Amino acid sequence: MSETAADIAAMSFEDALRALEDVVRKLESGEVPLDDSITLYERGEALRKHCQARLDAAQARIEKIVAGPDGQAAAVQPFDAEPGR
């Protein structure tokens, strides 16, 4: 529970999702004291935001796939590339 925002930001999507699932399990157990529950909830919210940001970035990259004349993917353009590059 001592992970900082920087620690969470460095996590892969999969690691953050596993950590979030662990937080949910602990909270759902009902065996965590109130103060710890609040801390866990805050950590869970930070993990959720991190996972959502990673998903949004993946979605943006997918949307940049360039289709050829036959409708098949012909190229991939990074979502942060300038248009026309």
Short mmCIF file of C-alpha atoms in Angstrom, two decimals:
data_model
loop_
_atom_site.label_atom_id
_atom_site.label_comp_id
_atom_site.label_asym_id
_atom_site.label_seq_id
_atom_site.Cartn_x
_atom_site.Cartn_y
_atom_site.Cartn_z
CA MET A 1 0.00 0.00 0.00
CA SER A 2 3.01 2.30 0.07
CA GLU A 3 3.22 2.68 -3.69
CA THR A 4 3.41 6.26 -4.85
CA ALA A 5 1.82 7.68 -7.98
CA ALA A 6 5.21 7.37 -9.69
CA ASP A 7 5.37 3.68 -8.79
CA ILE A 8 1.91 3.11 -10.22
CA ALA A 9 2.74 5.10 -13.37
CA ALA A 10 5.70 2.79 -13.99
CA MET A 11 3.51 -0.35 -13.83
CA SER A 12 2.52 -2.29 -16.90
CA PHE A 13 -1.20 -2.53 -17.59
CA GLU A 14 -1.20 -6.17 -16.50
CA ASP A 15 0.60 -5.46 -13.21
CA ALA A 16 -1.70 -2.55 -12.43
CA LEU A 17 -4.77 -4.65 -13.20
CA ARG A 18 -3.56 -7.44 -10.89
CA ALA A 19 -2.91 -4.89 -8.14
CA LEU A 20 -6.37 -3.40 -8.67
CA GLU A 21 -7.96 -6.85 -8.46
CA ASP A 22 -6.08 -7.41 -5.18
CA VAL A 23 -7.43 -4.13 -3.79
CA VAL A 24 -10.98 -5.10 -4.77
CA ARG A 25 -10.63 -8.53 -3.12
CA LYS A 26 -9.41 -6.94 0.12
CA LEU A 27 -12.18 -4.36 0.15
CA GLU A 28 -14.86 -6.94 -0.64
CA SER A 29 -13.69 -9.20 2.16
CA GLY A 30 -14.95 -6.69 4.71
CA GLU A 31 -12.07 -7.57 7.02
CA VAL A 32 -10.05 -4.39 6.45
CA PRO A 33 -10.31 -1.63 9.09
CA LEU A 34 -11.99 1.58 7.95
CA ASP A 35 -8.83 3.69 7.76
CA ASP A 36 -7.07 1.00 5.74
CA SER A 37 -10.14 0.70 3.51
CA ILE A 38 -9.94 4.38 2.67
CA THR A 39 -6.24 4.06 1.83
CA LEU A 40 -6.96 0.96 -0.27
CA TYR A 41 -9.77 2.76 -2.07
CA GLU A 42 -7.48 5.69 -2.92
CA ARG A 43 -4.85 3.28 -4.24
CA GLY A 44 -7.51 1.44 -6.23
CA GLU A 45 -8.66 4.69 -7.81
CA ALA A 46 -5.08 5.54 -8.83
CA LEU A 47 -4.67 2.06 -10.31
CA ARG A 48 -7.98 2.36 -12.16
CA LYS A 49 -6.97 5.69 -13.68
CA HIS A 50 -3.64 4.22 -14.76
CA CYS A 51 -5.33 1.23 -16.40
CA GLN A 52 -7.85 3.49 -18.15
CA ALA A 53 -5.08 5.72 -19.49
CA ARG A 54 -3.23 2.68 -20.87
CA LEU A 55 -6.42 1.41 -22.51
CA ASP A 56 -7.14 4.84 -24.00
CA ALA A 57 -3.61 4.99 -25.44
CA ALA A 58 -4.01 1.53 -26.97
CA GLN A 59 -7.35 2.53 -28.47
CA ALA A 60 -5.82 5.66 -29.99
CA ARG A 61 -3.07 3.57 -31.58
CA ILE A 62 -5.61 1.13 -32.99
CA GLU A 63 -7.59 4.00 -34.49
CA LYS A 64 -4.48 5.11 -36.37
CA ILE A 65 -4.27 1.90 -38.38
CA VAL A 66 -4.42 2.93 -42.02
CA ALA A 67 -6.63 0.79 -44.24
CA GLY A 68 -5.59 0.01 -47.81
CA PRO A 69 -7.93 0.10 -50.84
CA ASP A 70 -9.06 -3.47 -50.14
CA GLY A 71 -10.07 -2.58 -46.59
CA GLN A 72 -7.19 -4.50 -45.04
CA ALA A 73 -4.72 -2.84 -42.68
CA ALA A 74 -1.94 -1.46 -44.87
CA ALA A 75 0.08 0.43 -42.27
CA VAL A 76 0.14 1.54 -38.70
CA GLN A 77 0.72 5.13 -37.74
CA PRO A 78 1.71 5.96 -34.12
CA PHE A 79 -1.09 7.90 -32.47
CA ASP A 80 1.31 10.67 -31.49
CA ALA A 81 2.77 11.13 -34.99
CA GLU A 82 2.05 14.33 -36.84
CA PRO A 83 -0.44 14.02 -39.72
CA GLY A 84 1.19 13.46 -43.08
CA ARG A 85 4.31 11.83 -41.66
#
